[in-house]
Amino acid sequence: RKEVEQDPGPFNVPEGATVAFNCTYSNSASQSFFWYRQDCRKEPKLLMSVYSSGNEDGRFTAQLNRASQYISLLIRDSKLSDSATYLCVVNIELTGGGNKLTFGTGTQLKVEL
Amino acid sequence: DTGVSQNPRHKITKRGQNVTFRCDPISEHNRLYWYRQTLGQGPEFLTYFQNEAQLEKSRLLSDRFSAERPKGSFSTLEIQRTEQGDSAMYLCASSLAGQGGNEQFFGPGTRLTVL
């Protein structure tokens, strides 16, 4: 079983739609949680951190359920520019305080006219 | 450009050859990470440095792989006797302890193709 599981998609949605991505993780020792965005043939970039209380950044809302080991991302009013792969990421602290990021396979989103 | 830089951006090599990649982190970032990403997968952690000390290595990092960060600034990743299964994107990331939730900033990657 993979440590972080995501539906690979693709999700093809019309512009303006609301789309939700889900992710589950297996390591209960995971300490922090993120969504990264990766454009085709580019490096991953941090989209947002995810907190148990839920957090929002503009059109993006992230939620964490530690008991269920479940993470979600909601994108409202999707734009063409949101087309990308969204990576669910969990973090475990390493020796010396560093951070090992474990990535899911990513969910591909295509927003269409 | 003050971001993480990696060289070369692309490398094509024949099976059995040795290759070396370089990563220059964001200036003053004391933590440096290497990840590997194959097609259709997310990046996988390979190794981590705090300053010049290599503090963690994944079991993915076989004996053919070695990474160094001799002066606590740039890092190199060498793969000896490359195999076709080594073909991947090799990503470097850096972070500054205690800043911005320890956010890791990724470089553009080195894409390795082993023929």
XYZ file of N, CA and C in Angstrom:
684
model
N 0.853 -1.204 0.000
C 0.000 0.000 0.000
C 0.882 1.245 0.000
N 0.566 2.212 -0.856
C 1.356 3.438 -0.895
C 1.090 4.260 0.352
N 2.118 5.007 0.774
C 1.978 5.824 1.978
C 0.960 6.939 1.794
N 0.884 7.489 0.592
C -0.081 8.553 0.301
C -0.802 8.159 -0.981
N -2.123 8.067 -0.890
C -2.901 7.606 -2.036
C -3.821 8.710 -2.547
N -3.821 8.875 -3.852
C -4.685 9.849 -4.511
C -5.272 9.224 -5.759
N -6.422 9.698 -6.160
C -7.003 9.349 -7.448
C -6.204 10.095 -8.509
N -5.588 9.391 -9.468
C -4.742 10.075 -10.450
C -5.491 10.929 -11.465
N -6.825 10.726 -11.555
C -7.598 11.479 -12.531
C -7.342 10.951 -13.941
N -7.459 11.748 -15.016
C -7.639 13.199 -14.944
C -9.070 13.616 -14.620
N -9.162 14.764 -14.001
C -10.445 15.411 -13.786
C -10.559 16.485 -14.875
N -11.530 16.328 -15.748
C -11.785 17.333 -16.789
C -13.033 18.105 -16.386
N -12.884 19.391 -16.133
C -14.017 20.182 -15.653
C -14.134 21.458 -16.472
N -15.350 22.000 -16.587
C -15.505 23.275 -17.298
C -15.068 24.434 -16.410
N -14.663 25.486 -17.058
C -14.291 26.699 -16.327
C -15.446 27.124 -15.416
N -15.118 27.514 -14.198
C -16.141 27.934 -13.245
C -16.652 26.827 -12.345
N -16.294 25.603 -12.643
C -16.774 24.475 -11.831
C -16.041 24.422 -10.487
N -16.665 23.699 -9.578
C -16.023 23.377 -8.301
C -15.539 21.932 -8.365
N -14.314 21.708 -7.944
C -13.745 20.361 -8.022
C -13.086 20.029 -6.686
N -13.207 18.773 -6.289
C -12.652 18.331 -5.006
C -11.706 17.162 -5.213
N -10.556 17.226 -4.531
C -9.589 16.143 -4.563
C -9.457 15.565 -3.155
N -9.270 14.260 -3.111
C -9.116 13.589 -1.824
C -7.823 12.811 -1.780
N -7.387 12.555 -0.583
C -6.118 11.885 -0.384
C -6.169 11.170 0.959
N -5.574 9.989 1.046
C -5.440 9.313 2.334
C -3.977 8.994 2.568
N -3.571 8.940 3.828
C -2.188 8.612 4.157
C -2.182 7.520 5.209
N -1.098 6.746 5.223
C -1.075 5.561 6.079
C -0.240 5.736 7.346
N 0.688 6.676 7.352
C 1.583 6.813 8.491
C 0.995 7.774 9.517
N 0.525 7.223 10.619
C -0.107 8.051 11.640
C 0.886 8.982 12.331
N 2.181 8.757 12.112
C 3.201 9.636 12.700
C 3.424 10.895 11.852
N 2.736 11.000 10.732
C 2.879 12.180 9.881
C 2.523 13.422 10.689
N 3.323 14.468 10.492
C 3.203 15.628 11.374
C 2.600 16.850 10.715
N 2.834 17.015 9.456
C 2.249 18.166 8.770
C 1.901 17.762 7.347
N 1.065 18.590 6.730
C 0.379 18.172 5.511
C 0.284 19.346 4.556
N 0.394 19.037 3.267
C 0.443 20.105 2.267
C -0.246 19.650 0.982
N -0.613 20.618 0.191
C -0.902 20.405 -1.222
C 0.146 21.168 -2.019
N 0.753 20.464 -2.990
C 1.673 21.080 -3.934
C 1.024 21.048 -5.303
N 1.419 21.996 -6.123
C 0.969 22.039 -7.506
C 2.175 21.808 -8.405
N 1.992 20.999 -9.451
C 3.080 20.763 -10.398
C 2.548 20.916 -11.808
N 3.097 21.884 -12.525
C 2.769 22.057 -13.937
C 3.613 21.096 -14.760
N 3.148 20.832 -15.973
C 3.790 19.832 -16.820
C 5.284 20.130 -16.998
N 6.123 19.155 -16.659
C 7.567 19.242 -16.833
C 8.205 20.377 -16.013
N 7.542 20.763 -14.928
C 8.089 21.782 -14.029
C 8.252 21.176 -12.640
N 8.883 21.961 -11.764
C 9.054 21.474 -10.401
C 7.790 21.687 -9.576
N 7.610 20.905 -8.507
C 6.456 21.125 -7.616
C 6.613 22.444 -6.857
N 5.468 23.085 -6.630
C 5.465 24.325 -5.841
C 4.379 24.227 -4.779
N 4.695 24.736 -3.604
C 3.733 24.676 -2.505
C 2.490 25.491 -2.835
N 1.341 24.839 -2.737
C 0.062 25.526 -2.931
C -0.436 26.040 -1.581
N -0.527 25.120 -0.619
C -0.963 25.513 0.715
C -0.705 24.412 1.726
N -0.554 24.830 2.972
C -0.496 23.873 4.074
C -1.925 23.478 4.434
N -2.046 22.379 5.151
C -3.371 21.872 5.522
C -3.435 21.694 7.026
N -4.481 22.237 7.632
C -4.632 22.174 9.082
C -5.949 21.501 9.440
N -5.981 20.941 10.665
C -7.180 20.228 11.113
C -8.397 21.138 11.169
N -8.158 22.404 11.432
C -9.269 23.351 11.527
C -9.787 23.756 10.160
N -9.112 23.319 9.136
C -9.470 23.725 7.780
C -8.896 25.097 7.496
N -8.469 25.304 6.288
C -7.940 26.619 5.925
C -8.258 26.940 4.477
N -8.365 28.233 4.240
C -8.804 28.725 2.944
C -7.802 29.740 2.424
N -7.568 29.685 1.129
C -6.705 30.678 0.482
C -7.369 31.034 -0.833
N -8.149 32.102 -0.812
C -8.880 32.494 -2.015
C -9.878 31.423 -2.413
N -9.715 30.899 -3.622
C -10.660 29.894 -4.132
C -10.344 28.476 -3.646
N -9.293 28.336 -2.889
C -8.823 27.016 -2.458
C -9.109 26.798 -0.970
N -9.681 25.636 -0.666
C -9.936 25.264 0.721
C -9.368 23.878 0.969
N -8.604 23.746 2.045
C -8.002 22.460 2.390
C -8.508 22.014 3.744
N -8.599 20.703 3.914
C -9.113 20.148 5.165
C -8.324 18.891 5.512
N -8.121 18.709 6.803
C -7.411 17.535 7.302
C -8.263 16.844 8.346
N -8.394 15.539 8.255
C -9.045 14.742 9.282
C -8.017 13.729 9.781
N -7.404 14.024 10.922
C -6.334 13.157 11.436
C -6.863 11.788 11.831
N -8.067 11.744 12.369
C -8.616 10.461 12.820
C -8.790 9.502 11.639
N -9.244 10.048 10.508
C -9.460 9.224 9.320
C -8.231 9.192 8.418
N -7.228 10.005 8.739
C -6.014 10.120 7.922
C -6.391 10.474 6.482
N -7.121 11.550 6.382
C -7.750 11.965 5.125
C -7.519 13.459 4.927
N -7.160 13.830 3.699
C -6.877 15.218 3.367
C -7.681 15.567 2.120
N -8.189 16.777 2.069
C -8.955 17.172 0.892
C -8.541 18.562 0.414
N -8.844 18.811 -0.849
C -8.626 20.129 -1.456
C -9.839 20.445 -2.306
N -10.407 21.614 -2.092
C -11.560 22.069 -2.870
C -11.149 23.298 -3.652
N -11.422 23.295 -4.942
C -11.148 24.457 -5.781
C -12.496 24.964 -6.299
N -12.785 26.193 -5.975
C -14.034 26.812 -6.439
C -13.763 27.684 -7.645
N -14.799 27.857 -8.484
C -14.703 28.768 -9.627
C -13.415 28.519 -10.408
N -13.211 27.307 -10.829
C -11.937 26.919 -11.438
C -11.633 27.735 -12.698
N -10.355 28.017 -12.876
C -9.842 28.800 -13.997
C -9.014 27.897 -14.908
N -8.854 28.333 -16.147
C -8.001 27.577 -17.077
C -6.607 27.406 -16.478
N -6.142 28.446 -15.784
C -4.792 28.426 -15.218
C -4.642 27.460 -14.040
N -5.744 26.897 -13.572
C -5.661 25.896 -12.492
C -5.261 24.520 -13.030
N -5.252 24.365 -14.345
C -4.882 23.078 -14.945
C -3.461 22.727 -14.553
N -3.314 21.599 -13.898
C -2.014 21.179 -13.360
C -2.224 19.835 -12.665
N -1.151 19.313 -12.097
C -1.252 18.128 -11.238
C -1.139 18.587 -9.796
N -2.045 18.104 -8.962
C -2.080 18.487 -7.551
C -1.587 17.311 -6.709
N -0.536 17.569 -5.970
C 0.135 16.526 -5.198
C -0.201 16.666 -3.723
N -0.692 15.590 -3.143
C -0.956 15.533 -1.709
C 0.346 15.125 -1.029
N 0.736 15.834 0.020
C 2.055 15.622 0.622
C 1.946 15.553 2.139
N 2.619 14.565 2.728
C 2.696 14.495 4.182
C 4.161 14.600 4.589
N 4.372 15.089 5.788
C 5.726 15.377 6.253
C 6.017 14.665 7.561
N 7.222 14.119 7.633
C 7.718 13.569 8.896
C 9.034 14.258 9.204
N 9.201 14.640 10.447
C 10.438 15.314 10.832
C 11.577 14.307 10.916
N 12.744 14.742 10.415
C 13.935 13.899 10.387
C 14.924 14.307 11.470
N 15.981 13.531 11.600
C 17.091 13.870 12.490
C 17.587 15.274 12.170
N 17.790 16.073 13.182
C 18.293 17.421 12.968
C 17.205 18.413 12.610
N 15.972 17.936 12.563
C 14.859 18.844 12.313
C 14.453 18.990 10.871
N 15.107 18.282 9.966
C 14.712 18.353 8.564
C 13.364 17.696 8.344
N 12.880 17.770 7.122
C 11.535 17.285 6.814
C 11.535 16.361 5.610
N 11.048 15.146 5.800
C 10.902 14.211 4.692
C 9.496 14.345 4.152
N 9.399 14.810 2.927
C 8.097 14.935 2.284
C 7.793 13.655 1.526
N 6.594 13.109 1.774
C 6.130 11.946 1.032
C 4.966 12.390 0.168
N 5.112 12.194 -1.134
C 4.146 12.697 -2.103
C 3.224 11.575 -2.567
N 1.960 11.936 -2.832
C 1.099 11.038 -3.572
C 1.473 11.083 -5.045
N 0.787 10.280 -5.842
C 1.088 10.240 -7.277
C 0.593 11.482 -7.998
N -0.296 12.230 -7.331
C -0.819 13.440 -7.952
C -2.148 13.191 -8.647
N -2.978 14.212 -8.656
C -4.253 14.191 -9.379
C -4.192 15.243 -10.462
N -4.424 14.816 -11.693
C -4.334 15.742 -12.817
C -5.671 16.448 -13.023
N -5.624 17.754 -13.109
C -6.809 18.573 -13.360
C -6.671 19.275 -14.696
N -7.715 19.160 -15.519
C -7.776 19.912 -16.772
C -9.042 20.747 -16.748
N -8.889 22.056 -16.786
C -10.020 22.969 -16.821
C -10.212 23.407 -18.269
N -11.436 23.226 -18.764
C -11.709 23.486 -20.170
C -12.701 24.623 -20.343
N -12.654 25.273 -21.510
C -13.604 26.351 -21.836
C -15.006 25.791 -21.974
N 18.446 35.342 -10.680
C 17.501 34.360 -10.149
C 18.015 33.860 -8.800
N 17.222 34.004 -7.765
C 17.678 33.628 -6.428
C 17.071 32.314 -5.985
N 16.489 31.562 -6.900
C 15.901 30.280 -6.557
C 16.928 29.179 -6.561
N 16.449 27.951 -6.383
C 17.308 26.772 -6.441
C 17.649 26.503 -7.904
N 18.913 26.285 -8.179
C 19.304 25.979 -9.557
C 19.932 24.588 -9.620
N 19.751 23.944 -10.766
C 20.288 22.599 -10.968
C 20.935 22.519 -12.343
N 22.029 21.807 -12.387
C 22.728 21.613 -13.659
C 23.267 20.198 -13.750
N 23.247 19.600 -14.957
C 22.574 20.128 -16.149
C 21.058 19.979 -16.030
N 20.324 20.553 -16.944
C 18.874 20.388 -16.932
C 18.467 19.057 -17.564
N 19.268 18.613 -18.518
C 19.008 17.333 -19.176
C 20.321 16.585 -19.321
N 20.251 15.256 -19.169
C 21.440 14.431 -19.346
C 21.008 13.127 -19.991
N 21.640 12.828 -21.122
C 21.409 11.536 -21.768
C 22.714 10.765 -21.682
N 22.655 9.540 -21.221
C 23.868 8.758 -21.052
C 23.605 7.313 -21.443
N 24.667 6.592 -21.652
C 24.526 5.175 -21.974
C 24.632 4.353 -20.697
N 23.945 3.251 -20.683
C 23.978 2.334 -19.544
C 25.418 2.018 -19.167
N 25.703 2.080 -17.878
C 27.035 1.763 -17.398
C 27.920 2.971 -17.158
N 27.517 4.129 -17.683
C 28.303 5.346 -17.486
C 27.981 5.964 -16.125
N 28.896 6.805 -15.657
C 28.681 7.563 -14.423
C 28.187 8.966 -14.775
N 27.293 9.491 -13.956
C 26.805 10.850 -14.152
C 26.843 11.593 -12.825
N 27.000 12.904 -12.908
C 26.997 13.748 -11.707
C 26.125 14.958 -11.961
N 25.275 15.251 -10.987
C 24.387 16.411 -11.063
C 24.757 17.387 -9.948
N 24.511 18.660 -10.222
C 24.809 19.685 -9.227
C 23.550 20.434 -8.839
N 23.466 20.794 -7.576
C 22.364 21.615 -7.062
C 22.941 22.791 -6.292
N 22.495 23.986 -6.625
C 22.833 25.184 -5.850
C 21.575 25.650 -5.139
N 21.542 25.555 -3.826
C 20.325 25.922 -3.086
C 20.178 27.438 -3.000
N 19.060 27.863 -2.478
C 18.867 29.276 -2.175
C 19.924 29.675 -1.138
N 20.523 30.832 -1.392
C 21.609 31.283 -0.531
C 21.196 31.288 0.937
N 22.034 30.730 1.769
C 21.840 30.678 3.220
C 20.854 29.612 3.680
N 20.253 28.884 2.758
C 19.429 27.750 3.182
C 20.356 26.661 3.695
N 20.110 26.212 4.934
C 21.028 25.249 5.510
C 20.605 23.795 5.268
N 19.381 23.599 4.794
C 18.924 22.231 4.549
C 18.761 22.004 3.053
N 19.212 20.837 2.607
C 19.157 20.511 1.184
C 18.682 19.076 1.030
N 17.804 18.871 0.075
C 17.180 17.568 -0.138
C 17.325 17.155 -1.600
N 17.413 15.860 -1.832
C 17.324 15.293 -3.172
C 16.110 14.368 -3.225
N 15.368 14.493 -4.327
C 14.222 13.638 -4.604
C 14.356 13.095 -6.026
N 13.665 12.014 -6.292
C 13.615 11.455 -7.648
C 12.145 11.310 -8.043
N 11.839 11.685 -9.290
C 10.461 11.576 -9.770
C 10.442 10.850 -11.103
N 9.706 9.740 -11.154
C 9.517 9.021 -12.412
C 8.148 9.361 -12.973
N 7.970 9.060 -14.240
C 6.752 9.455 -14.954
C 5.502 8.918 -14.275
N 4.548 9.805 -14.016
C 3.284 9.390 -13.431
C 3.310 9.191 -11.930
N 4.449 9.501 -11.316
C 4.579 9.344 -9.863
C 4.928 10.682 -9.230
N 4.703 10.770 -7.918
C 5.173 11.938 -7.204
C 6.649 11.794 -6.877
N 7.288 12.883 -6.489
C 8.696 12.801 -6.102
C 8.886 11.868 -4.908
N 10.041 11.163 -4.896
C 10.390 10.264 -3.785
C 11.660 10.785 -3.126
N 11.640 10.835 -1.814
C 12.780 11.322 -1.038
C 13.985 10.401 -1.217
N 15.158 11.019 -1.443
C 16.397 10.254 -1.546
C 17.326 10.503 -0.364
N 17.609 11.791 -0.089
C 18.567 12.089 0.962
C 18.431 13.533 1.421
N 19.048 13.847 2.563
C 18.888 15.151 3.206
C 20.197 15.561 3.870
N 20.543 16.819 3.696
C 21.712 17.403 4.330
C 21.286 18.557 5.227
N 21.913 18.634 6.375
C 21.845 19.860 7.167
C 23.275 20.391 7.188
N 23.448 21.565 6.596
C 24.795 22.092 6.328
C 25.566 21.028 5.533
N 26.746 20.622 5.991
C 27.504 19.651 5.200
C 27.235 18.206 5.618
N 26.448 18.009 6.655
C 26.211 16.665 7.173
C 25.023 15.990 6.481
N 25.274 14.787 5.972
C 24.200 13.995 5.376
C 23.524 13.226 6.509
N 22.306 13.615 6.855
C 21.657 13.091 8.048
C 20.656 11.971 7.780
N 20.231 11.830 6.551
C 19.238 10.798 6.263
C 19.406 10.325 4.827
N 19.314 9.017 4.647
C 19.357 8.444 3.298
C 18.233 7.431 3.166
N 17.497 7.509 2.058
C 16.445 6.539 1.796
C 17.055 5.215 1.358
N 16.307 4.139 1.582
C 16.773 2.837 1.081
C 16.707 2.789 -0.444
N 16.057 3.800 -1.057
C 16.066 3.897 -2.520
C 17.467 4.232 -3.029
N 18.280 4.814 -2.148
C 19.610 5.262 -2.542
C 20.572 4.077 -2.448
N 20.717 3.366 -3.574
C 21.575 2.180 -3.569
C 23.046 2.594 -3.487
N 23.917 1.590 -3.427
C 25.357 1.840 -3.325
C 25.900 2.582 -4.531
N 25.157 2.560 -5.628
C 25.639 3.259 -6.829
C 25.429 4.772 -6.740
N 24.652 5.183 -5.765
C 24.339 6.606 -5.605
C 25.161 7.186 -4.462
N 25.711 8.365 -4.688
C 26.377 9.061 -3.590
C 26.102 10.554 -3.714
N 25.872 11.175 -2.590
C 25.620 12.614 -2.569
C 26.569 13.264 -1.588
N 26.966 14.488 -1.939
C 27.874 15.245 -1.081
C 27.421 16.687 -1.004
N 27.818 17.317 0.069
C 27.613 18.763 0.209
C 28.827 19.281 1.004
N 29.952 19.324 0.352
C 31.237 19.481 1.069
C 31.385 20.755 1.894
N 30.839 21.854 1.447
C 31.022 23.105 2.186
C 29.702 23.637 2.707
N 28.704 22.793 2.694
C 27.407 23.213 3.200
C 26.675 24.176 2.286
N 27.156 24.279 1.023
C 26.439 25.158 0.079
C 25.873 24.288 -1.038
N 26.568 24.181 -2.176
C 26.056 23.361 -3.274
C 26.189 21.883 -2.920
N 25.450 21.069 -3.665
C 25.503 19.614 -3.463
C 25.653 18.936 -4.813
N 26.258 17.768 -4.805
C 26.332 16.930 -6.006
C 25.715 15.575 -5.716
N 25.100 15.018 -6.747
C 24.557 13.659 -6.688
C 25.194 12.881 -7.827
N 25.904 11.815 -7.482
C 26.561 11.004 -8.499
C 25.889 9.642 -8.579
N 25.686 9.186 -9.788
C 25.192 7.830 -10.013
C 26.259 7.077 -10.797
N 26.730 5.998 -10.240
C 27.737 5.185 -10.926
C 27.063 4.024 -11.642
N 27.661 3.630 -12.751
C 27.175 2.457 -13.512
C 25.670 2.554 -13.728
N 25.255 3.618 -14.399
C 23.827 3.880 -14.568
C 23.104 2.704 -15.215
N 21.842 2.562 -14.805
C 20.951 1.541 -15.354
C 19.734 2.241 -15.939
N 19.024 1.550 -16.817
C 17.864 2.167 -17.457
C 16.819 2.573 -16.421
N 16.737 1.850 -15.336
C 15.796 2.177 -14.268
C 16.131 3.453 -13.525
N 17.314 4.003 -13.776
C 17.687 5.279 -13.146
C 17.092 6.466 -13.887
N 16.536 6.226 -15.062
C 15.939 7.311 -15.840
C 14.813 7.944 -15.041
N 14.909 9.235 -14.807
C 13.954 9.950 -13.949
C 14.314 11.423 -13.954
N 13.473 12.193 -13.270
C 13.797 13.582 -12.977
C 14.377 13.617 -11.564
N 15.550 14.214 -11.417
C 16.172 14.338 -10.100
C 15.990 15.782 -9.634
N 15.260 15.919 -8.542
C 14.896 17.236 -8.015
C 15.681 17.527 -6.749
N 16.114 18.749 -6.643
C 16.779 19.237 -5.437
C 15.866 20.271 -4.795
N 15.847 20.303 -3.483
C 15.063 21.301 -2.755
C 15.893 21.828 -1.600
N 15.609 23.061 -1.199
C 16.302 23.599 -0.035
C 15.325 24.308 0.879
N 15.728 24.421 2.136
C 14.897 25.127 3.105
C 15.794 25.739 4.172
N 15.224 26.687 4.895
C 15.942 27.319 5.989
C 15.249 26.926 7.279
N 16.002 26.336 8.178
C 15.427 25.859 9.425
C 14.705 26.986 10.143
N 13.456 26.712 10.505
C 12.694 27.651 11.309
C 12.010 28.756 10.540
N 12.207 28.781 9.226
C 11.598 29.860 8.439
C 10.462 29.325 7.588
N 9.328 30.030 7.619
C 8.215 29.692 6.722
C 7.732 28.271 6.857
N 7.713 27.770 8.115
C 7.238 26.407 8.302
C 8.140 25.386 7.646
N 9.419 25.747 7.483
C 10.387 24.843 6.862
C 10.000 24.486 5.434
N 9.367 25.427 4.722
C 8.947 25.153 3.348
C 10.140 24.778 2.499
N 9.994 23.735 1.704
C 11.039 23.316 0.776
C 10.769 23.941 -0.583
N 11.798 24.569 -1.127
C 11.732 25.185 -2.452
C 12.477 24.278 -3.424
N 11.806 23.907 -4.491
C 12.374 22.957 -5.427
C 13.063 23.661 -6.597
N 14.120 23.036 -7.067
C 14.763 23.472 -8.295
C 14.044 22.888 -9.491
N 14.475 23.262 -10.721
C 13.798 22.818 -11.949
C 14.067 21.351 -12.291
N 15.036 20.751 -11.615
C 15.304 19.338 -11.846
C 16.311 19.073 -12.940
N 16.917 17.893 -12.870
C 17.759 17.364 -13.945
C 17.072 16.107 -14.463
N 16.757 16.136 -15.743
C 16.089 14.974 -16.339
C 17.152 14.039 -16.905
N 17.219 12.831 -16.362
C 18.210 11.831 -16.783
C 17.542 10.775 -17.650
N 18.133 10.535 -18.799
C 17.705 9.441 -19.667
C 18.874 8.493 -19.846
N 18.675 7.245 -19.480
C 19.722 6.225 -19.630
C 19.325 5.304 -20.778
N 20.162 5.275 -21.807
C 19.851 4.479 -23.003
C 20.365 3.055 -22.888
